[in-house]
Amino acid sequence: MRPFSYSRVADDKAAVAAAGAQNAKFLGGGTNLVDLMKHEIERPETLVDVSRLPHEEIEQTESGLRIGAAVTNSALAADAVVREKYPLLSTALLSGATQQLRNRATTGGNFLQRTRCQYFYDTQRACNKREPGSGCDAIGGLNRFHAILGASENCIAVHPSDMAVAMVALGADAETVLPQGGVRTIPADALHRLPGDTPHIDHQLAQGELITHVVLHKAPQYQMYRKVRDRSSYAFAVVSIGIAFDLLEGHFMKIRIAFGGVAHKPWRAARAEEVLEGKAPSRALFEEAADAELAEAKGQGDNDFKIPLMRRLIVASLTEMTSAQEKAA
Amino acid sequence: MHPLRLTVNGKPHDLEIDPRVSLLDLLRENLSMTGSKKGCDHGQCGACTVIVNGRRINSCLSLAVTHEGDDVTTIEGTADGEALSPLQAAFVKHDAFQCGYCTPGQICSATALLDELKRGEPSVVTKEKVELVDEEIRERMSGNLCRCGAYNNIVDAILEVAEART
C-alpha cells in the first residue's frame, strides 16, 4: 500500500476542506477502498476519515426517512421502520456482501463502491477505468458479468451495488455538502454515470463533495427486490431488479423500476415504466415493458444470456407482485 | 505515525502506528496476538473476523488507525481462562473443524451472530421472525469460508448453542 496522510474530521466543513487536498479520498467503512488500496488500484495521498461524523441517525420525516451517510448497511437493513415501510431496501442490503462487511460498510460509501470487473482489479490487464486510455481487455475477454445496457467501446463494467438499485427504485435523494460551501440534492438515479469515453469517472460528485444523508420519500405500497446470482449467498448480482409502485383502482401508479448487474450504473428502467404507468397489470403488458426496456440491450459474448434472463426476471417479478394483489382482492 | 488507543480483550493499549496498518496486522504483528488469521487479506474468507464494539467485522479490511477508542474482542478473549466459551465447546463436541485455520474467525463470527439473533436482526432468508434453522445459520455465516468443508458440523455447533439460549 502506498503511504498516505490520515486525518479524522469533526464536521462536514472540515471534511470537505481536508478533501480539497491533492488526490484526497473520503474514508467511510473502507470495505472497498482499503481493499483497492492494497492492490494499489486506488492510490490516495490523503485519506479523510468521515466514519465518525455525526451522520449515524435514521430520522423520521413527515413522509419518509432521512438516513445519515455513516449509518452502516447492517443497521439500516435491521431498522424497524425500514423493514416495515421499505422492505425493498432492507432486502437489497441484506442480499449484498456478508454480515462482517455490512457492519462496516456505510450508506454513503455503498453508493461509491467501484466495479468488481476482474480486468479493473488485475493490474496486468488493460482497463480504461483504472488507467484511462489503456484499453479494455473485458471487451472480447471473459465478460460473463458485464454490461448489456449503456456500455461504451471503452468500458463494459457494471456497478456492483444492491443498495443503490433499491435507492433508485424508491426514488431516493442524496444530500451532499459541496467543497466551496453550500449543499445540493441529487436524485439517486442521477448520481452515477455511463462510461462513455471517460469510464474512470463513476459518478457526478465533484472532488471533495461529501454525501451526508439519503432521503426516502413516501413508501410505495408494493415493493420487491430480487437478485439472481451464482450462489445463494455472498455473491454479486448476475442481474437484479428493484420494483416499487402503488395501485389505484387496479392500475399502476408511480411505478419505478431499477436493474442491477446490467450497466455502469444502477439502471433506471424508464422505458418499461412508461409502458406500465397507468395500465392494468397483465402478462402481455409486462412482456411489452420488458421488450421496450431491453430493445437496445447488447451482449458481449459470454453475457448474452443476461438479456433473456433480465426479460424473464422483469416479467416474473411483476407477475408475482400483482398476483399476490389479485389474491388479496 | 499516528497515536492510537484501543482496548483488546479488556486490556487497554497505547500505540504509535503507521496509518497503513490493518487492524489484523496490528493484532498479529504489533500485539503478537496470532489467533486472528490472515487468509485472503481481502475480506473474502472471514478468517480475520473479530468483534469491535459488539459487531463482527473483517479486521483485514479495517485500518487500525480508524479504531481509536474501540473495544476489540478476538478469539483470545472468548474463553474465560481455561474454560471454553459455549461455542468453543460446541465446536469441539461437533467436530466443527479439521485443520482449524478458519476456526478463530468462525467462532468470533458465530459469537456476534448469537447477539444478532438475540436482538432479532434479520438476514435475507428471514421471513417475519427469525427461526433457528440450518438455512438461517448458513446465510449468516456465509462470510466465513472453510476449505476443509466442515460446514455441516459448524452449523450443528452454532444451532445447538443458539437453541440453548432461547
JSON list of N, CA and C in Angstrom, two decimals, chain B residues 6-58:
[
{"chain": "B", "resi": 6, "resn": "LEU", "atom": "N", "xyz": [-6.70, 1.86, 22.02]},
{"chain": "B", "resi": 6, "resn": "LEU", "atom": "CA", "xyz": [-7.86, 0.97, 21.92]},
{"chain": "B", "resi": 6, "resn": "LEU", "atom": "C", "xyz": [-7.75, -0.14, 22.95]},
{"chain": "B", "resi": 7, "resn": "THR", "atom": "N", "xyz": [-8.84, -0.85, 23.15]},
{"chain": "B", "resi": 7, "resn": "THR", "atom": "CA", "xyz": [-8.88, -1.93, 24.13]},
{"chain": "B", "resi": 7, "resn": "THR", "atom": "C", "xyz": [-9.02, -3.25, 23.39]},
{"chain": "B", "resi": 8, "resn": "VAL", "atom": "N", "xyz": [-8.15, -4.21, 23.72]},
{"chain": "B", "resi": 8, "resn": "VAL", "atom": "CA", "xyz": [-8.25, -5.53, 23.11]},
{"chain": "B", "resi": 8, "resn": "VAL", "atom": "C", "xyz": [-8.45, -6.56, 24.21]},
{"chain": "B", "resi": 9, "resn": "ASN", "atom": "N", "xyz": [-9.54, -7.26, 24.16]},
{"chain": "B", "resi": 9, "resn": "ASN", "atom": "CA", "xyz": [-9.88, -8.28, 25.16]},
{"chain": "B", "resi": 9, "resn": "ASN", "atom": "C", "xyz": [-9.78, -7.72, 26.58]},
{"chain": "B", "resi": 10, "resn": "GLY", "atom": "N", "xyz": [-10.26, -6.49, 26.73]},
{"chain": "B", "resi": 10, "resn": "GLY", "atom": "CA", "xyz": [-10.32, -5.86, 28.05]},
{"chain": "B", "resi": 10, "resn": "GLY", "atom": "C", "xyz": [-9.05, -5.13, 28.46]},
{"chain": "B", "resi": 11, "resn": "LYS", "atom": "N", "xyz": [-7.98, -5.28, 27.66]},
{"chain": "B", "resi": 11, "resn": "LYS", "atom": "CA", "xyz": [-6.72, -4.64, 28.04]},
{"chain": "B", "resi": 11, "resn": "LYS", "atom": "C", "xyz": [-6.47, -3.39, 27.19]},
{"chain": "B", "resi": 12, "resn": "PRO", "atom": "N", "xyz": [-6.26, -2.24, 27.84]},
{"chain": "B", "resi": 12, "resn": "PRO", "atom": "CA", "xyz": [-6.02, -1.02, 27.06]},
{"chain": "B", "resi": 12, "resn": "PRO", "atom": "C", "xyz": [-4.61, -1.00, 26.46]},
{"chain": "B", "resi": 13, "resn": "HIS", "atom": "N", "xyz": [-4.50, -0.43, 25.26]},
{"chain": "B", "resi": 13, "resn": "HIS", "atom": "CA", "xyz": [-3.21, -0.29, 24.59]},
{"chain": "B", "resi": 13, "resn": "HIS", "atom": "C", "xyz": [-3.04, 1.15, 24.13]},
{"chain": "B", "resi": 14, "resn": "ASP", "atom": "N", "xyz": [-1.82, 1.64, 24.25]},
{"chain": "B", "resi": 14, "resn": "ASP", "atom": "CA", "xyz": [-1.49, 3.00, 23.85]},
{"chain": "B", "resi": 14, "resn": "ASP", "atom": "C", "xyz": [-0.35, 2.87, 22.83]},
{"chain": "B", "resi": 15, "resn": "LEU", "atom": "N", "xyz": [-0.63, 3.14, 21.55]},
{"chain": "B", "resi": 15, "resn": "LEU", "atom": "CA", "xyz": [0.31, 2.78, 20.49]},
{"chain": "B", "resi": 15, "resn": "LEU", "atom": "C", "xyz": [0.63, 3.95, 19.58]},
{"chain": "B", "resi": 16, "resn": "GLU", "atom": "N", "xyz": [1.68, 3.77, 18.79]},
{"chain": "B", "resi": 16, "resn": "GLU", "atom": "CA", "xyz": [2.01, 4.69, 17.70]},
{"chain": "B", "resi": 16, "resn": "GLU", "atom": "C", "xyz": [2.09, 3.83, 16.45]},
{"chain": "B", "resi": 17, "resn": "ILE", "atom": "N", "xyz": [1.26, 4.12, 15.45]},
{"chain": "B", "resi": 17, "resn": "ILE", "atom": "CA", "xyz": [1.24, 3.21, 14.28]},
{"chain": "B", "resi": 17, "resn": "ILE", "atom": "C", "xyz": [1.27, 3.96, 12.96]},
{"chain": "B", "resi": 18, "resn": "ASP", "atom": "N", "xyz": [1.74, 3.24, 11.94]},
{"chain": "B", "resi": 18, "resn": "ASP", "atom": "CA", "xyz": [1.66, 3.69, 10.55]},
{"chain": "B", "resi": 18, "resn": "ASP", "atom": "C", "xyz": [0.18, 3.58, 10.14]},
{"chain": "B", "resi": 19, "resn": "PRO", "atom": "N", "xyz": [-0.39, 4.60, 9.51]},
{"chain": "B", "resi": 19, "resn": "PRO", "atom": "CA", "xyz": [-1.82, 4.52, 9.16]},
{"chain": "B", "resi": 19, "resn": "PRO", "atom": "C", "xyz": [-2.15, 3.44, 8.15]},
{"chain": "B", "resi": 20, "resn": "ARG", "atom": "N", "xyz": [-1.15, 2.84, 7.51]},
{"chain": "B", "resi": 20, "resn": "ARG", "atom": "CA", "xyz": [-1.42, 1.77, 6.55]},
{"chain": "B", "resi": 20, "resn": "ARG", "atom": "C", "xyz": [-1.70, 0.43, 7.21]},
{"chain": "B", "resi": 21, "resn": "VAL", "atom": "N", "xyz": [-1.40, 0.32, 8.51]},
{"chain": "B", "resi": 21, "resn": "VAL", "atom": "CA", "xyz": [-1.53, -0.97, 9.20]},
{"chain": "B", "resi": 21, "resn": "VAL", "atom": "C", "xyz": [-3.00, -1.35, 9.36]},
{"chain": "B", "resi": 22, "resn": "SER", "atom": "N", "xyz": [-3.34, -2.56, 8.94]},
{"chain": "B", "resi": 22, "resn": "SER", "atom": "CA", "xyz": [-4.72, -3.03, 9.13]},
{"chain": "B", "resi": 22, "resn": "SER", "atom": "C", "xyz": [-4.90, -3.44, 10.59]},
{"chain": "B", "resi": 23, "resn": "LEU", "atom": "N", "xyz": [-6.15, -3.51, 11.02]},
{"chain": "B", "resi": 23, "resn": "LEU", "atom": "CA", "xyz": [-6.42, -3.97, 12.40]},
{"chain": "B", "resi": 23, "resn": "LEU", "atom": "C", "xyz": [-5.87, -5.38, 12.58]},
{"chain": "B", "resi": 24, "resn": "LEU", "atom": "N", "xyz": [-5.98, -6.21, 11.54]},
{"chain": "B", "resi": 24, "resn": "LEU", "atom": "CA", "xyz": [-5.46, -7.58, 11.61]},
{"chain": "B", "resi": 24, "resn": "LEU", "atom": "C", "xyz": [-3.96, -7.59, 11.84]},
{"chain": "B", "resi": 25, "resn": "ASP", "atom": "N", "xyz": [-3.23, -6.79, 11.07]},
{"chain": "B", "resi": 25, "resn": "ASP", "atom": "CA", "xyz": [-1.77, -6.75, 11.25]},
{"chain": "B", "resi": 25, "resn": "ASP", "atom": "C", "xyz": [-1.40, -6.16, 12.59]},
{"chain": "B", "resi": 26, "resn": "LEU", "atom": "N", "xyz": [-2.17, -5.19, 13.06]},
{"chain": "B", "resi": 26, "resn": "LEU", "atom": "CA", "xyz": [-1.90, -4.63, 14.39]},
{"chain": "B", "resi": 26, "resn": "LEU", "atom": "C", "xyz": [-1.99, -5.73, 15.45]},
{"chain": "B", "resi": 27, "resn": "LEU", "atom": "N", "xyz": [-3.05, -6.53, 15.37]},
{"chain": "B", "resi": 27, "resn": "LEU", "atom": "CA", "xyz": [-3.25, -7.59, 16.35]},
{"chain": "B", "resi": 27, "resn": "LEU", "atom": "C", "xyz": [-2.12, -8.62, 16.26]},
{"chain": "B", "resi": 28, "resn": "ARG", "atom": "N", "xyz": [-1.81, -9.04, 15.06]},
{"chain": "B", "resi": 28, "resn": "ARG", "atom": "CA", "xyz": [-0.86, -10.13, 14.87]},
{"chain": "B", "resi": 28, "resn": "ARG", "atom": "C", "xyz": [0.59, -9.69, 15.03]},
{"chain": "B", "resi": 29, "resn": "GLU", "atom": "N", "xyz": [0.93, -8.54, 14.41]},
{"chain": "B", "resi": 29, "resn": "GLU", "atom": "CA", "xyz": [2.34, -8.14, 14.37]},
{"chain": "B", "resi": 29, "resn": "GLU", "atom": "C", "xyz": [2.73, -7.23, 15.54]},
{"chain": "B", "resi": 30, "resn": "ASN", "atom": "N", "xyz": [1.88, -6.24, 15.85]},
{"chain": "B", "resi": 30, "resn": "ASN", "atom": "CA", "xyz": [2.23, -5.30, 16.91]},
{"chain": "B", "resi": 30, "resn": "ASN", "atom": "C", "xyz": [1.92, -5.87, 18.29]},
{"chain": "B", "resi": 31, "resn": "LEU", "atom": "N", "xyz": [0.79, -6.58, 18.42]},
{"chain": "B", "resi": 31, "resn": "LEU", "atom": "CA", "xyz": [0.37, -7.06, 19.74]},
{"chain": "B", "resi": 31, "resn": "LEU", "atom": "C", "xyz": [0.63, -8.56, 19.92]},
{"chain": "B", "resi": 32, "resn": "SER", "atom": "N", "xyz": [1.21, -9.19, 18.90]},
{"chain": "B", "resi": 32, "resn": "SER", "atom": "CA", "xyz": [1.56, -10.62, 18.97]},
{"chain": "B", "resi": 32, "resn": "SER", "atom": "C", "xyz": [0.40, -11.52, 19.36]},
{"chain": "B", "resi": 33, "resn": "MET", "atom": "N", "xyz": [-0.81, -11.14, 18.91]},
{"chain": "B", "resi": 33, "resn": "MET", "atom": "CA", "xyz": [-1.97, -11.99, 19.14]},
{"chain": "B", "resi": 33, "resn": "MET", "atom": "C", "xyz": [-2.31, -12.64, 17.81]},
{"chain": "B", "resi": 34, "resn": "THR", "atom": "N", "xyz": [-1.82, -13.87, 17.65]},
{"chain": "B", "resi": 34, "resn": "THR", "atom": "CA", "xyz": [-1.90, -14.51, 16.33]},
{"chain": "B", "resi": 34, "resn": "THR", "atom": "C", "xyz": [-3.12, -15.41, 16.17]},
{"chain": "B", "resi": 35, "resn": "GLY", "atom": "N", "xyz": [-4.07, -15.28, 17.10]},
{"chain": "B", "resi": 35, "resn": "GLY", "atom": "CA", "xyz": [-5.30, -16.07, 16.98]},
{"chain": "B", "resi": 35, "resn": "GLY", "atom": "C", "xyz": [-6.10, -15.69, 15.74]},
{"chain": "B", "resi": 36, "resn": "SER", "atom": "N", "xyz": [-6.22, -14.39, 15.49]},
{"chain": "B", "resi": 36, "resn": "SER", "atom": "CA", "xyz": [-6.92, -13.94, 14.29]},
{"chain": "B", "resi": 36, "resn": "SER", "atom": "C", "xyz": [-6.06, -14.27, 13.08]},
{"chain": "B", "resi": 37, "resn": "LYS", "atom": "N", "xyz": [-6.63, -14.90, 12.08]},
{"chain": "B", "resi": 37, "resn": "LYS", "atom": "CA", "xyz": [-5.83, -15.43, 10.98]},
{"chain": "B", "resi": 37, "resn": "LYS", "atom": "C", "xyz": [-5.91, -14.58, 9.72]},
{"chain": "B", "resi": 38, "resn": "LYS", "atom": "N", "xyz": [-4.80, -14.57, 8.98]},
{"chain": "B", "resi": 38, "resn": "LYS", "atom": "CA", "xyz": [-4.78, -13.90, 7.68]},
{"chain": "B", "resi": 38, "resn": "LYS", "atom": "C", "xyz": [-4.97, -14.97, 6.60]},
{"chain": "B", "resi": 39, "resn": "GLY", "atom": "N", "xyz": [-6.17, -15.00, 6.04]},
{"chain": "B", "resi": 39, "resn": "GLY", "atom": "CA", "xyz": [-6.46, -15.96, 4.96]},
{"chain": "B", "resi": 39, "resn": "GLY", "atom": "C", "xyz": [-6.24, -15.28, 3.64]},
{"chain": "B", "resi": 40, "resn": "CYS", "atom": "N", "xyz": [-7.26, -14.56, 3.18]},
{"chain": "B", "resi": 40, "resn": "CYS", "atom": "CA", "xyz": [-7.18, -13.90, 1.87]},
{"chain": "B", "resi": 40, "resn": "CYS", "atom": "C", "xyz": [-6.65, -12.47, 1.97]},
{"chain": "B", "resi": 41, "resn": "ASP", "atom": "N", "xyz": [-6.82, -11.84, 3.13]},
{"chain": "B", "resi": 41, "resn": "ASP", "atom": "CA", "xyz": [-6.44, -10.43, 3.36]},
{"chain": "B", "resi": 41, "resn": "ASP", "atom": "C", "xyz": [-7.24, -9.47, 2.49]},
{"chain": "B", "resi": 42, "resn": "HIS", "atom": "N", "xyz": [-8.39, -9.93, 1.95]},
{"chain": "B", "resi": 42, "resn": "HIS", "atom": "CA", "xyz": [-9.23, -9.05, 1.12]},
{"chain": "B", "resi": 42, "resn": "HIS", "atom": "C", "xyz": [-10.72, -9.13, 1.48]},
{"chain": "B", "resi": 43, "resn": "GLY", "atom": "N", "xyz": [-11.03, -9.59, 2.68]},
{"chain": "B", "resi": 43, "resn": "GLY", "atom": "CA", "xyz": [-12.43, -9.58, 3.10]},
{"chain": "B", "resi": 43, "resn": "GLY", "atom": "C", "xyz": [-13.30, -10.64, 2.47]},
{"chain": "B", "resi": 44, "resn": "GLN", "atom": "N", "xyz": [-12.67, -11.67, 1.92]},
{"chain": "B", "resi": 44, "resn": "GLN", "atom": "CA", "xyz": [-13.47, -12.69, 1.24]},
{"chain": "B", "resi": 44, "resn": "GLN", "atom": "C", "xyz": [-13.62, -13.97, 2.04]},
{"chain": "B", "resi": 45, "resn": "CYS", "atom": "N", "xyz": [-12.71, -14.23, 2.98]},
{"chain": "B", "resi": 45, "resn": "CYS", "atom": "CA", "xyz": [-12.72, -15.55, 3.62]},
{"chain": "B", "resi": 45, "resn": "CYS", "atom": "C", "xyz": [-13.20, -15.55, 5.06]},
{"chain": "B", "resi": 46, "resn": "GLY", "atom": "N", "xyz": [-13.08, -14.42, 5.76]},
{"chain": "B", "resi": 46, "resn": "GLY", "atom": "CA", "xyz": [-13.59, -14.33, 7.13]},
{"chain": "B", "resi": 46, "resn": "GLY", "atom": "C", "xyz": [-12.66, -14.86, 8.21]},
{"chain": "B", "resi": 47, "resn": "ALA", "atom": "N", "xyz": [-11.47, -15.36, 7.85]},
{"chain": "B", "resi": 47, "resn": "ALA", "atom": "CA", "xyz": [-10.56, -15.92, 8.86]},
{"chain": "B", "resi": 47, "resn": "ALA", "atom": "C", "xyz": [-10.10, -14.85, 9.86]},
{"chain": "B", "resi": 48, "resn": "CYS", "atom": "N", "xyz": [-10.17, -13.58, 9.46]},
{"chain": "B", "resi": 48, "resn": "CYS", "atom": "CA", "xyz": [-9.69, -12.47, 10.29]},
{"chain": "B", "resi": 48, "resn": "CYS", "atom": "C", "xyz": [-10.80, -11.86, 11.15]},
{"chain": "B", "resi": 49, "resn": "THR", "atom": "N", "xyz": [-11.99, -12.48, 11.15]},
{"chain": "B", "resi": 49, "resn": "THR", "atom": "CA", "xyz": [-13.14, -11.87, 11.84]},
{"chain": "B", "resi": 49, "resn": "THR", "atom": "C", "xyz": [-12.85, -11.63, 13.33]},
{"chain": "B", "resi": 50, "resn": "VAL", "atom": "N", "xyz": [-13.09, -10.39, 13.76]},
{"chain": "B", "resi": 50, "resn": "VAL", "atom": "CA", "xyz": [-13.02, -10.04, 15.18]},
{"chain": "B", "resi": 50, "resn": "VAL", "atom": "C", "xyz": [-14.29, -9.24, 15.51]},
{"chain": "B", "resi": 51, "resn": "ILE", "atom": "N", "xyz": [-14.50, -9.00, 16.79]},
{"chain": "B", "resi": 51, "resn": "ILE", "atom": "CA", "xyz": [-15.69, -8.28, 17.22]},
{"chain": "B", "resi": 51, "resn": "ILE", "atom": "C", "xyz": [-15.27, -6.90, 17.73]},
{"chain": "B", "resi": 52, "resn": "VAL", "atom": "N", "xyz": [-15.81, -5.85, 17.11]},
{"chain": "B", "resi": 52, "resn": "VAL", "atom": "CA", "xyz": [-15.48, -4.48, 17.50]},
{"chain": "B", "resi": 52, "resn": "VAL", "atom": "C", "xyz": [-16.74, -3.79, 18.01]},
{"chain": "B", "resi": 53, "resn": "ASN", "atom": "N", "xyz": [-16.71, -3.35, 19.24]},
{"chain": "B", "resi": 53, "resn": "ASN", "atom": "CA", "xyz": [-17.88, -2.71, 19.87]},
{"chain": "B", "resi": 53, "resn": "ASN", "atom": "C", "xyz": [-19.13, -3.59, 19.69]},
{"chain": "B", "resi": 54, "resn": "GLY", "atom": "N", "xyz": [-18.95, -4.89, 19.83]},
{"chain": "B", "resi": 54, "resn": "GLY", "atom": "CA", "xyz": [-20.08, -5.81, 19.77]},
{"chain": "B", "resi": 54, "resn": "GLY", "atom": "C", "xyz": [-20.47, -6.30, 18.38]},
{"chain": "B", "resi": 55, "resn": "ARG", "atom": "N", "xyz": [-19.80, -5.79, 17.35]},
{"chain": "B", "resi": 55, "resn": "ARG", "atom": "CA", "xyz": [-20.15, -6.17, 15.97]},
{"chain": "B", "resi": 55, "resn": "ARG", "atom": "C", "xyz": [-18.98, -6.87, 15.29]},
{"chain": "B", "resi": 56, "resn": "ARG", "atom": "N", "xyz": [-19.29, -7.94, 14.56]},
{"chain": "B", "resi": 56, "resn": "ARG", "atom": "CA", "xyz": [-18.21, -8.66, 13.87]},
{"chain": "B", "resi": 56, "resn": "ARG", "atom": "C", "xyz": [-17.81, -7.93, 12.59]},
{"chain": "B", "resi": 57, "resn": "ILE", "atom": "N", "xyz": [-16.53, -7.86, 12.36]},
{"chain": "B", "resi": 57, "resn": "ILE", "atom": "CA", "xyz": [-16.01, -7.23, 11.14]},
{"chain": "B", "resi": 57, "resn": "ILE", "atom": "C", "xyz": [-14.81, -8.02, 10.60]},
{"chain": "B", "resi": 58, "resn": "ASN", "atom": "N", "xyz": [-14.45, -7.73, 9.34]},
{"chain": "B", "resi": 58, "resn": "ASN", "atom": "CA", "xyz": [-13.21, -8.28, 8.78]},
{"chain": "B", "resi": 58, "resn": "ASN", "atom": "C", "xyz": [-12.07, -7.36, 9.20]}
]
